[in-house]
Short mmCIF file of C-alpha atoms in Angstrom, two decimals:
data_model
loop_
_atom_site.label_atom_id
_atom_site.label_comp_id
_atom_site.label_asym_id
_atom_site.label_seq_id
_atom_site.Cartn_x
_atom_site.Cartn_y
_atom_site.Cartn_z
CA MET A 1 81.09 133.64 111.54
CA ARG A 2 82.93 134.96 113.99
CA GLY A 3 86.73 134.95 113.59
CA LEU A 4 89.34 132.03 114.29
CA LYS A 5 91.05 131.77 117.41
CA PRO A 6 94.17 132.01 116.95
CA PHE A 7 95.10 131.86 113.56
CA LEU A 8 98.33 130.50 112.40
CA LEU A 9 99.51 132.18 108.86
CA LEU A 10 102.08 129.57 107.00
CA LEU A 11 102.03 129.92 102.93
CA PHE A 12 103.94 126.87 101.49
CA VAL A 13 107.00 127.83 98.58
CA THR A 14 109.10 125.25 99.63
CA SER A 15 108.89 121.09 99.19
CA LEU A 16 107.89 120.05 102.52
CA PHE A 17 110.94 117.22 102.55
CA GLY A 18 113.64 120.25 102.29
CA TYR A 19 114.64 119.32 98.72
CA THR A 20 115.43 122.02 96.02
CA VAL A 21 113.30 121.59 93.70
CA LYS A 22 113.41 123.01 90.10
CA LYS A 23 110.30 122.74 87.42
CA TYR A 24 111.40 120.90 84.00
CA LYS A 25 107.99 121.76 81.66
CA ASN A 26 104.55 121.31 82.54
CA ASN A 27 103.67 119.98 85.92
CA ILE A 28 107.04 117.71 85.82
CA PHE A 29 109.11 118.77 88.82
CA TYR A 30 112.44 117.35 90.02
CA VAL A 31 115.27 117.36 92.07
CA ASN A 32 118.72 117.58 90.43
CA PHE A 33 120.98 115.10 91.08
CA LYS A 34 124.50 115.69 92.05
CA ASN A 35 127.04 115.03 89.59
CA ALA A 36 124.59 113.29 87.28
CA PRO A 37 124.03 114.04 83.62
CA SER A 38 120.37 114.85 82.57
CA LEU A 39 118.44 112.78 80.06
CA LYS A 40 115.61 114.73 78.87
CA GLU A 41 112.43 113.28 77.02
CA GLN A 42 109.70 114.96 76.10
CA ASP A 43 107.56 113.84 78.79
CA ALA A 44 110.16 112.96 81.65
CA ILE A 45 113.63 114.00 83.16
CA LEU A 46 116.22 111.51 83.95
CA PHE A 47 119.66 111.34 85.67
CA LYS A 48 122.22 108.53 85.47
CA THR A 49 122.90 108.55 88.98
CA GLY A 50 126.58 106.96 88.46
CA LEU A 51 125.48 104.85 91.91
CA LYS A 52 126.06 100.87 92.01
CA GLY A 53 124.00 98.65 93.57
CA ARG A 54 122.16 95.33 94.07
CA LYS A 55 118.84 96.51 95.05
CA ALA A 56 117.29 100.06 94.90
CA PHE A 57 114.45 101.67 96.95
CA LEU A 58 113.16 105.23 96.10
CA LEU A 59 110.84 106.07 99.35
CA ASN A 60 107.86 108.07 99.72
CA ASN A 61 109.69 110.98 101.52
CA GLY A 62 112.50 110.87 98.46
CA LYS A 63 115.38 108.59 100.40
CA ILE A 64 116.90 106.48 98.52
CA ILE A 65 118.03 102.91 99.92
CA LEU A 66 120.92 101.38 97.90
CA HIS A 67 122.35 98.20 98.40
CA ALA A 68 125.25 96.95 96.97
CA GLN A 69 127.30 93.83 98.54
CA ASN A 70 128.09 93.64 102.06
CA THR A 71 127.20 97.73 102.29
CA ILE A 72 123.86 99.80 103.07
CA TYR A 73 123.37 103.46 101.74
CA ARG A 74 120.99 105.94 102.34
CA TYR A 75 120.68 108.85 99.83
CA ASP A 76 118.48 112.51 99.64
CA ALA A 77 116.54 112.78 96.41
CA SER A 78 119.82 115.11 95.43
CA GLY A 79 122.67 112.56 95.79
CA LYS A 80 123.86 113.51 99.29
CA LEU A 81 124.62 110.32 101.02
CA GLU A 82 123.29 110.51 104.41
CA LYS A 83 124.87 107.07 105.89
CA SER A 84 126.47 104.27 104.77
CA ILE A 85 126.95 100.77 107.25
CA GLU A 86 129.24 98.30 106.58
CA LEU A 87 128.10 94.64 107.29
CA ASP A 88 130.18 91.65 108.11
CA PHE A 89 128.20 89.87 105.46
CA GLU A 90 125.67 90.44 102.91
CA PRO A 91 122.48 90.00 103.11
CA ASP A 92 119.95 88.16 101.06
CA ILE A 93 117.28 90.64 101.46
CA VAL A 94 116.93 94.50 102.50
CA ILE A 95 113.36 95.64 103.27
CA PRO A 96 113.23 99.38 104.21
CA ALA A 97 111.01 101.05 106.28
CA ARG A 98 108.71 103.34 104.94
CA ASP A 99 110.12 106.45 106.37
CA GLY A 100 114.04 105.12 105.77
CA LYS A 101 114.72 105.11 109.06
CA PHE A 102 116.49 101.80 109.11
CA VAL A 103 116.22 98.80 107.11
CA VAL A 104 114.99 94.96 107.91
CA ILE A 105 117.72 92.73 106.51
CA GLY A 106 117.90 88.58 106.11
CA LYS A 107 120.69 86.22 106.27
CA ALA A 108 120.00 82.30 105.14
CA MET A 109 121.89 80.15 107.38
CA ARG A 110 122.02 77.29 105.52
CA LYS A 111 124.22 74.96 107.30
CA ALA A 112 122.54 75.50 110.49
CA LYS A 113 119.00 75.35 108.51
CA GLU A 114 117.67 78.64 109.90
CA TYR A 115 117.40 82.62 108.74
CA LYS A 116 118.08 85.47 111.04
CA LEU A 117 116.28 88.98 110.40
CA TYR A 118 117.53 91.87 111.86
CA THR A 119 117.02 95.46 111.91
CA ILE A 120 120.01 97.71 111.35
CA ASP A 121 119.11 101.48 112.71
CA PHE A 122 120.77 104.12 110.39
CA LYS A 123 121.21 107.10 113.35
CA SER A 124 122.80 104.50 115.55
CA SER A 125 124.69 101.98 113.16
CA THR A 126 123.46 99.43 115.30
CA LYS A 127 122.52 95.72 114.29
CA ASN A 128 119.63 94.25 116.27
CA LEU A 129 117.85 90.48 115.84
CA ILE A 130 114.54 90.23 115.37
CA VAL A 131 114.01 86.67 115.56
CA THR A 132 116.17 83.48 114.13
CA LEU A 133 114.00 81.52 111.78
CA ASP A 134 114.08 77.30 112.47
CA SER A 135 114.19 74.95 110.59
CA ASP A 136 110.33 74.21 109.77
CA HIS A 137 109.82 78.01 109.32
CA PHE A 138 112.79 78.10 106.37
CA PRO A 139 111.74 79.73 103.36
CA GLY A 140 110.05 76.67 101.60
CA VAL A 141 110.47 74.27 103.57
CA TYR A 142 106.52 75.46 105.78
CA SER A 143 104.47 75.22 102.86
CA PRO A 144 105.26 71.38 101.38
CA ILE A 145 102.47 70.22 98.87
CA VAL A 146 100.08 67.67 99.72
CA LYS A 147 101.73 64.29 98.48
CA VAL A 148 105.20 65.67 100.49
CA LYS A 149 103.18 65.73 103.74
CA GLU A 150 101.95 62.48 103.12
CA VAL A 151 105.17 61.04 102.78
CA ILE A 152 107.06 63.30 105.86
CA LYS A 153 103.91 61.78 107.63
CA GLU A 154 104.48 58.64 106.96
CA ASP A 155 108.21 58.83 107.50
CA PRO A 156 109.19 61.80 109.12
CA SER A 157 113.19 61.32 108.49
CA PHE A 158 112.08 61.94 104.92
CA LYS A 159 111.78 65.38 105.90
CA ASP A 160 115.23 66.90 105.83
CA ASP A 161 116.60 64.36 102.97
CA TYR A 162 113.58 65.81 100.87
CA PHE A 163 114.10 69.49 102.01
CA SER A 164 117.76 69.33 101.80
CA GLN A 165 117.65 71.31 98.56
CA VAL A 166 115.28 73.56 99.65
CA TYR A 167 117.77 74.57 102.70
CA GLU A 168 120.28 75.12 99.83
CA TYR A 169 118.87 77.59 97.36
CA ALA A 170 115.45 79.03 98.91
CA ASN A 171 114.81 82.34 99.73
CA PHE A 172 112.56 85.29 100.76
CA GLU A 173 111.29 87.38 97.84
CA GLY A 174 110.58 90.41 99.45
CA GLY A 175 108.99 92.46 102.08
CA VAL A 176 107.28 95.25 103.41
CA ILE A 177 107.13 97.19 107.06
CA HIS A 178 103.61 98.29 108.19
CA GLY A 179 104.45 100.12 111.87
CA ASN A 180 105.66 97.60 113.99
CA THR A 181 104.91 94.42 111.61
CA LEU A 182 107.08 92.74 108.75
CA TYR A 183 105.71 90.93 106.14
CA ILE A 184 107.89 89.03 104.15
CA TRP A 185 107.04 86.03 101.87
CA TYR A 186 108.95 83.49 99.75
CA ASN A 187 107.46 82.51 96.35
CA PRO A 188 106.59 78.62 95.17
CA ASP A 189 108.33 76.17 93.97
CA HIS A 190 105.61 74.47 92.22
CA GLY A 191 105.49 71.06 92.61
CA LEU A 192 107.84 71.02 95.54
CA TYR A 193 106.07 73.80 98.11
CA PHE A 194 103.64 76.71 97.87
CA GLY A 195 104.65 80.32 99.07
CA THR A 196 104.29 82.03 102.37
CA ILE A 197 103.46 85.27 103.81
CA TYR A 198 104.66 85.87 107.37
CA ALA A 199 104.05 88.39 109.67
CA ILE A 200 106.98 88.96 112.12
CA SER A 201 106.79 91.51 114.88
CA LEU A 202 110.01 93.81 115.03
CA LYS A 203 109.05 94.20 118.67
CA ASN A 204 109.29 90.49 119.94
CA GLY A 205 110.08 88.28 117.04
CA LYS A 206 106.39 86.61 117.20
CA LEU A 207 105.68 85.23 113.90
CA ARG A 208 101.89 84.74 112.29
CA VAL A 209 101.27 82.87 109.50
CA ILE A 210 99.57 85.14 106.94
CA ASN A 211 98.22 83.10 103.93
CA ASP A 212 100.45 79.53 103.02
CA SER A 213 99.20 79.02 99.61
CA ILE A 214 100.28 82.14 97.81
CA ASP A 215 101.48 82.51 94.48
CA HIS A 216 102.95 85.42 94.40
CA VAL A 217 102.65 89.26 95.99
CA CYS A 218 101.31 91.62 93.32
CA GLY A 219 101.67 94.85 95.76
CA SER A 220 101.14 96.69 99.09
CA THR A 221 100.33 100.13 100.34
CA TYR A 222 99.93 101.06 103.56
CA ASN A 223 98.45 98.41 105.61
CA THR A 224 97.21 96.45 102.99
CA LEU A 225 98.58 93.81 100.95
CA PHE A 226 97.43 92.29 97.76
CA TYR A 227 98.41 88.83 96.61
CA THR A 228 97.61 85.61 94.43
CA VAL A 229 96.99 82.21 95.34
CA LEU A 230 97.73 78.02 94.51
CA LYS A 231 94.62 76.64 94.52
CA ASP A 232 95.23 73.10 93.52
CA GLU A 233 97.43 70.24 95.78
CA ASP A 234 100.51 70.89 93.62
CA ALA A 235 100.96 74.56 93.93
CA ALA A 236 100.70 74.67 89.97
CA GLU A 237 97.45 76.15 89.18
CA LEU A 238 96.58 79.60 89.88
CA ASP A 239 93.33 80.92 91.67
CA ASN A 240 92.04 83.66 89.19
CA ALA A 241 91.36 86.29 91.99
CA VAL A 242 93.08 88.78 93.92
CA TYR A 243 93.13 88.68 97.63
CA ILE A 244 93.86 91.65 99.71
CA TYR A 245 94.99 91.62 102.95
CA SER A 246 94.16 94.41 105.43
CA ARG A 247 93.53 95.09 109.12
CA GLY A 248 93.83 91.19 109.92
CA LYS A 249 90.99 89.76 107.44
CA GLU A 250 91.38 88.17 104.17
CA ARG A 251 89.20 89.09 100.94
CA ARG A 252 88.99 87.47 97.59
CA ILE A 253 88.30 89.49 94.85
CA PRO A 254 87.12 87.04 91.66
CA LEU A 255 88.83 88.45 88.48
CA PRO A 256 86.48 88.80 85.24
CA ILE A 257 89.46 87.53 82.54
CA SER A 258 91.85 85.07 83.16
CA ILE A 259 95.37 86.21 84.01
CA SER A 260 98.95 84.80 84.75
CA THR A 261 100.79 87.73 87.03
CA VAL A 262 99.03 90.71 87.74
CA TYR A 263 100.34 93.58 89.57
CA CYS A 264 98.18 96.08 92.09
CA GLY A 265 98.03 99.40 93.51
CA GLY A 266 94.96 101.22 95.05
CA TYR A 267 92.24 99.56 94.10
CA ASN A 268 93.42 98.50 90.84
CA ALA A 269 94.66 95.37 89.02
CA ALA A 270 96.90 95.52 85.95
CA THR A 271 97.80 92.29 83.87
CA ILE A 272 98.67 92.18 79.90
CA LYS A 273 96.92 89.60 77.82
CA LYS A 274 97.96 88.78 74.15
CA ASP A 275 99.85 92.16 74.32
CA SER A 276 96.77 94.17 75.18
CA LEU A 277 96.88 96.10 78.64
CA TYR A 278 93.91 94.89 80.97
CA VAL A 279 93.06 97.45 84.64
CA PHE A 280 90.01 95.76 86.70
CA ASN A 281 88.62 98.04 89.60
CA LEU A 282 88.81 95.61 92.48
CA LYS A 283 86.15 97.47 94.48
CA LYS A 284 83.39 97.44 91.23
CA LYS A 285 84.75 93.44 90.08
CA GLN A 286 84.86 94.48 86.67
CA VAL A 287 87.45 96.00 83.73
CA VAL A 288 87.89 99.46 83.77
CA PHE A 289 90.33 99.98 81.02
CA SER A 290 91.74 97.48 78.20
CA SER A 291 94.01 98.94 75.57
CA LYS A 292 96.35 97.80 73.22
CA VAL A 293 100.11 98.27 73.85
CA PRO A 294 101.80 100.11 71.00
CA GLY A 295 104.54 97.55 70.84
CA LYS A 296 105.86 93.92 71.04
CA GLY A 297 106.35 91.82 74.19
CA PRO A 298 105.02 94.10 76.43
CA TYR A 299 105.34 93.48 80.00
CA ILE A 300 104.21 95.40 83.12
CA LEU A 301 107.60 96.73 84.70
CA GLY A 302 105.21 98.20 88.11
CA ILE A 303 102.45 99.93 89.26
CA SER A 304 102.13 103.03 91.70
CA GLN A 305 100.69 102.57 95.26
CA SER A 306 98.19 104.72 94.19
CA GLY A 307 97.02 102.37 91.07
CA ASN A 308 96.65 105.53 88.97
CA ARG A 309 100.17 104.46 87.04
CA ILE A 310 101.07 101.54 85.05
CA PHE A 311 104.59 101.28 84.02
CA VAL A 312 105.30 99.12 80.86
CA VAL A 313 108.44 98.02 78.84
CA TYR A 314 107.37 97.15 74.72
CA GLU A 315 109.26 97.30 71.34
CA LYS A 316 108.63 99.59 68.88
CA ASN A 317 110.26 100.35 65.92
CA ASN A 318 113.51 97.73 67.09
CA THR A 319 113.80 99.76 70.32
CA SER A 320 112.88 98.77 73.34
CA ALA A 321 110.38 102.18 75.31
CA LEU A 322 109.47 102.52 78.65
CA GLY A 323 106.21 103.59 78.96
CA VAL A 324 103.33 104.43 81.30
CA TYR A 325 99.80 104.13 81.34
CA ASP A 326 97.78 107.24 83.41
CA MET A 327 93.95 105.91 84.58
CA ARG A 328 93.35 109.03 84.84
CA VAL A 329 93.71 110.05 81.07
CA LYS A 330 93.75 106.48 79.91
CA LYS A 331 96.51 106.89 77.55
CA ILE A 332 100.27 105.90 77.49
CA THR A 333 103.02 108.42 77.30
CA PRO A 334 106.62 106.94 76.28
CA ILE A 335 109.09 107.68 78.61
CA TYR A 336 112.37 106.26 78.05
CA THR A 337 113.61 104.16 75.11
CA SER A 338 117.03 103.36 76.32
CA GLY A 339 118.72 101.19 78.85
CA LEU A 340 116.12 100.25 80.28
CA PRO A 341 115.76 97.84 83.90
CA GLY A 342 114.21 94.54 84.04
CA PRO A 343 111.46 93.05 86.23
CA GLY A 344 111.72 93.66 90.03
CA ASN A 345 114.10 96.89 89.40
CA LEU A 346 112.00 99.46 89.03
CA THR A 347 110.97 101.35 92.65
CA LEU A 348 107.95 104.03 92.44
CA SER A 349 106.91 106.88 95.02
CA PHE A 350 103.37 107.04 95.92
CA ASP A 351 101.80 108.39 92.36
CA GLY A 352 104.74 107.16 90.38
CA GLU A 353 105.73 110.90 89.69
CA ALA A 354 109.47 109.90 90.85
CA PHE A 355 110.93 106.63 89.73
CA ALA A 356 113.83 105.11 90.16
CA PHE A 357 115.77 101.59 88.58
CA LEU A 358 118.64 100.15 88.11
CA TYR A 359 119.89 98.91 84.38
CA ARG A 360 123.36 96.93 84.83
CA ASP A 361 123.88 97.93 88.58
CA ILE A 362 123.47 101.52 87.41
CA LEU A 363 120.61 103.70 89.00
CA TYR A 364 118.63 106.47 87.28
CA MET A 365 116.12 108.60 88.54
CA GLY A 366 113.58 109.82 86.71
CA TYR A 367 110.24 112.16 87.40
CA ILE A 368 107.21 112.61 85.42
CA GLU A 369 104.02 115.03 85.33
CA ASP A 370 102.45 115.31 88.96
CA LYS A 371 98.87 114.61 89.12
CA TYR A 372 98.14 114.09 92.47
CA PRO A 373 95.93 116.17 94.59
CA PRO A 374 97.60 116.61 98.41
CA PHE A 375 95.88 114.78 101.24
CA VAL A 376 93.34 116.29 103.40
CA ARG A 377 91.89 115.46 107.00
CA PHE A 378 89.35 117.75 108.43
CA THR A 379 87.60 117.04 111.56
CA LEU A 380 84.91 118.51 113.06
CA PRO A 381 81.20 117.55 114.58
CA ASP A 382 78.25 117.65 112.52
CA SER A 383 76.41 119.71 115.22
CA THR A 384 76.88 121.12 118.69
CA HIS A 385 75.29 123.06 121.17
CA SER A 386 78.58 125.23 121.75
CA ASN A 387 79.05 128.28 119.99
CA THR A 388 82.78 127.58 119.50
CA ILE A 389 84.26 124.27 117.79
CA LYS A 390 87.75 122.78 117.52
CA VAL A 391 88.54 122.05 113.95
CA THR A 392 91.54 120.09 113.47
CA ILE A 393 93.14 120.12 110.00
CA ARG A 394 96.30 117.63 108.34
CA ALA A 395 97.04 118.58 105.09
CA GLN A 396 100.05 116.64 103.11
CA ASP A 397 101.47 116.08 99.62
CA ALA A 398 102.28 112.62 98.89
CA SER A 399 105.04 113.95 96.42
CA PHE A 400 108.31 114.84 98.18
CA VAL A 401 109.32 116.51 94.28
CA SER A 402 106.20 119.31 94.08
CA GLY A 403 105.85 119.87 97.38
CA MET A 404 102.79 121.99 99.04
CA LYS A 405 102.26 125.36 98.12
CA GLY A 406 99.70 126.20 100.01
CA VAL A 407 96.57 125.27 103.06
CA TYR A 408 93.61 127.29 103.17
CA PHE A 409 90.67 127.13 105.64
CA ASN A 410 88.14 129.58 104.47
CA ASP A 411 90.47 131.09 101.67
CA LYS A 412 92.64 131.69 104.42
CA PRO A 413 96.20 130.59 104.74
CA ILE A 414 96.86 128.19 107.66
CA SER A 415 99.50 125.85 108.56
CA SER A 416 99.20 122.04 107.16
CA ASP A 417 98.86 120.59 110.88
CA THR A 418 97.14 122.70 113.03
CA SER A 419 94.14 123.05 115.31
CA PHE A 420 92.37 126.15 116.18
CA MET A 421 89.06 127.38 117.75
CA VAL A 422 86.03 128.87 115.46
CA GLY A 423 83.31 130.86 116.55
CA LEU A 424 79.70 129.89 114.95
CA LYS A 425 76.52 131.43 113.87
CA GLU A 426 73.08 129.38 114.63
CA GLY A 427 71.63 127.20 112.17
CA GLU A 428 74.12 126.43 109.66
CA ASN A 429 78.21 126.97 109.35
CA THR A 430 79.84 125.57 106.20
CA PHE A 431 83.60 125.39 106.23
CA GLU A 432 86.06 124.47 103.39
CA VAL A 433 89.68 123.61 103.73
CA MET A 434 91.55 123.56 100.24
CA ALA A 435 95.24 122.40 99.68
CA GLU A 436 97.09 122.71 96.69
CA ASP A 437 100.59 121.65 95.59
CA ARG A 438 102.73 123.58 93.69
CA ALA A 439 101.69 120.88 90.51
CA HIS A 440 98.31 123.23 91.10
CA ASN A 441 96.29 119.58 92.26
CA ILE A 442 94.03 120.78 94.22
CA LYS A 443 91.84 119.10 97.23
CA ALA A 444 88.98 120.80 98.94
CA ILE A 445 86.71 119.62 101.44
CA LYS A 446 83.13 121.33 102.41
CA LYS A 447 81.75 120.88 105.70
CA THR A 448 78.38 122.14 107.59
CA VAL A 449 78.06 122.34 111.35
CA VAL A 450 74.68 122.88 113.21
CA TYR A 451 74.86 125.24 115.97
CA THR A 452 71.47 124.92 117.67
CA LYS A 453 71.39 126.71 121.29
CA ASN A 454 70.70 124.61 124.01
CA SER A 455 67.19 125.51 125.21
CA GLY A 456 68.12 124.04 128.77
CA LYS A 457 70.48 126.56 129.40
#
C-alpha cells in the first residue's frame, strides 16, 4: 500500500473546546469552576457555583445559559462570563441554540391575546422578532377538547369567553432548536385542551403543527422529538406509547407496560412504576432493563440524550439521594446526597458525564465518569478502478470535558477533520480509523476497498 499524500500530523492533548481539564479520579474529568467550592463524592465531583437563576441550560460544548429575571447570561464551563444581555421584560420561556450562539425567548401578551417569539444574538446583542402568534395559536387555544369545539361551533362568541382564563395563565412548557426550526410546545390542561407541538421557521416565522394531542414531550436529540399522546376526547386518557418525530415523519412505538410519565433519550425510554425503574428499547420494542430503586419515593430527574444514563432521586436512610443508572453496566451509582433539584431543574451533556442543576436558585455543576467513545465518520468507496482514492475522516468527542486524545489512520496520527489521497494495491485494501478520548474510550472503524485495474485502458 502506498503512503498518504498529503499527511497531516496532529495529536490532541487538550479539550476540543479549549477548557483546562483536570482529572478527579478513574475516568472522571472536570473543569474547575471559578471561585466555587468543590463537593467531592465517591463517584462524582460537584461545584456550588454561587450563580443564581430561574432556569439553567448546560450545552454539549460546555456553555452555560442562565436565565435570571430579565437578564440572560452565557458562561463557559469554568464560570467565565462571556456575555450578559439585559431585556426590557422578563421572558416567559428561554430556549438556547445547541451551540449557545443565540437563544429564543417568548413573551405572552395576555391582554392582546398574542404571543411574541424573539431571537437574542449573543454576539451582536440584538433582539429580532421571529413571529407574533395570534389568538388562535396562543398556548392552549389551538387544541380544545371535542366538547369545547362543539360549543364554539354552535356559538363562535363563546370561544373568547371560554378561553379568557387560558389567555391569563397558559404558557409554553419547553422547546428545542434543530437547525433553522424552533420546536415549541405546551402541555395539556386535562378536560380543557390538549397539548400541542409547533414547528416555527426561524427564517420566516412560518408555523406548522406537528401534533395537537400531546401529553408531554419526553426528550429530544438532534433532529428527533419524543412525546406521548392523549387518545380520548377529553384530554384525559394517555395512549400507552411513545411517538417519535424525525425527518418530517411520526412513528408510534407501543410500550409493553403501562406508563404515566416517561423520559426518552437515544432509543431508550425510562419510567418508574411501583418503586422500580423500567427501561424500554424503542427499536426492540421491549423492556431491556428493570431494577428496584434502592430507596423510597423515587422519581426520574432526567435522561441523557444518548439514552445511556437515567438520573433518579430517591430517599434512603432519611436522606434524599441522587443516583444514576448506567445502561452499560446495569446498576445505579449514588452521586450526591444533599441539596437536590426538583423535577425540571436538571440539565445534562450528551452522555450525562457533565450535569448542572438549580437548587434554591443556585447553580450546581457536576461531573461523573466519561464512558462514551468519540463519533467517527469514515468515507471511502467500496470499489474503484483508480489506484488512488480520497479518504475523508471526521472525528469528534461528544464530551467537552475529557476531549479527544488522538485520531489514527492505520495507526498513524492524523487530524480529526481531514481529507487526503491514499494509494491502493490491486485487490482488497483494508483501512482502519481509530479515535480515542482521554477517558480511554475508543471508537474503531474498519473498511475495505477493492481495487481492480480497468481492463479497457
